[in-house]
């Protein structure tokens, strides 16, 4: 699971008074919108219900992936059998998560980030304001990773990607799609190259071992060391259990160490290529009306059929190889289909939701999730506070490594029910979520009105 550490991606608000220009007036409307003066922070009248609903679904869906990592021992993503439960129900939930959820909620949020970028550029947001907003996102990510103890944070890497995204503000939809697809093809090519190299490394090591070479042979020892690094060893499992069962100091030391490791990886070309590519696709789909819920039904049906028709078999094939191998440590690193499968199923999700929405069959679903989408930053960090500071650590409720994946999904449903209810109640009294309000204050240099007028 090469990209498990990258759990989610981000967009919380989009300033959208010109959305109708973007969707209904084609290129002329787009250019007119791009030259519009910068407006104040988004008001309720500016919201796009489909976009809010999508964001809410994605930010809630992220928890089903994150809670498995938060509540389980180190290495669970490589071998789910090491958890406290591996029943038939756990296995069914694992399969569903791997095929339909893993990486796809991150993909949706990535595209929504690109959609928000297009809308901000459309309203004439200047470079200084945009970069102030993006630097604040990076700061949120650092706090989330190191103070709130979630090493799987995506805010930091998406803030870094956002710094580069500004240079795409003049790109047309066709150019954005071309650049996004090129980035994803490059990632897939890198995966193929890495897989080929590892297959050769394994073949040389196995050949040397078959000829009677022992661990002193460099090829055998290199391969053995590589497998040892990948596998969820007993020492690593015990270390994670001991740290999470301890006090605040033990948890901080353990989680900060993981954050340092993951964030060093996040500075690499791979972790930046993925979000930027998906942001560019999202920006193009926003300009074409797809992400605003105003695309043609036939376009959504095509996305549904192609995304699911190609992506689901790819994902099943990938995870079947891992399942069939007994979760051999090297198998995830030998596969190349992670990126195309994830992206295709993400597009399938978008197509399914868009088709239902244009048919008038998803209005209730979007109304349910839209408030969570408007409070996405608060919801996302709230999930961390509940899981990392209340539910699992030894200094609180001490429920770490006590549940299999099916039970953790049940806990996620309970948490999300509470968060969705909170977001509905909050927005009856306030215009923005608490963290969204803070972010806007820092972005625009003045506190926006928080309470609703009575």
PDB file of C-alpha atoms in Angstrom, residues 70-72 244-245 390-403:
ATOM      1  CA  UNK A  70      -5.119   5.391  14.139  1.00  0.00           C
ATOM      2  CA  UNK A  71      -6.582   2.499  16.090  1.00  0.00           C
ATOM      3  CA  UNK A  72      -4.315  -0.348  14.942  1.00  0.00           C
ATOM      4  CA  UNK A 244       0.133   4.239  22.493  1.00  0.00           C
ATOM      5  CA  UNK A 245      -0.589   2.632  25.865  1.00  0.00           C
ATOM      6  CA  UNK A 390      -9.711  10.603  23.383  1.00  0.00           C
ATOM      7  CA  UNK A 391     -10.542   7.192  21.986  1.00  0.00           C
ATOM      8  CA  UNK A 392      -7.268   5.309  21.492  1.00  0.00           C
ATOM      9  CA  UNK A 393      -4.367   6.587  23.674  1.00  0.00           C
ATOM     10  CA  UNK A 394      -3.505   5.055  27.016  1.00  0.00           C
ATOM     11  CA  UNK A 395      -3.822   8.393  28.804  1.00  0.00           C
ATOM     12  CA  UNK A 396      -7.507   8.596  27.769  1.00  0.00           C
ATOM     13  CA  UNK A 397      -9.947   5.755  26.932  1.00  0.00           C
ATOM     14  CA  UNK A 398      -7.139   3.313  26.019  1.00  0.00           C
ATOM     15  CA  UNK A 399      -8.921   1.521  23.147  1.00  0.00           C
ATOM     16  CA  UNK A 400      -5.855   1.122  20.934  1.00  0.00           C
ATOM     17  CA  UNK A 401      -5.517  -2.250  19.175  1.00  0.00           C
ATOM     18  CA  UNK A 402      -8.781  -3.551  20.612  1.00  0.00           C
ATOM     19  CA  UNK A 403     -10.919  -3.567  17.455  1.00  0.00           C
TER      20      UNK A 403
END
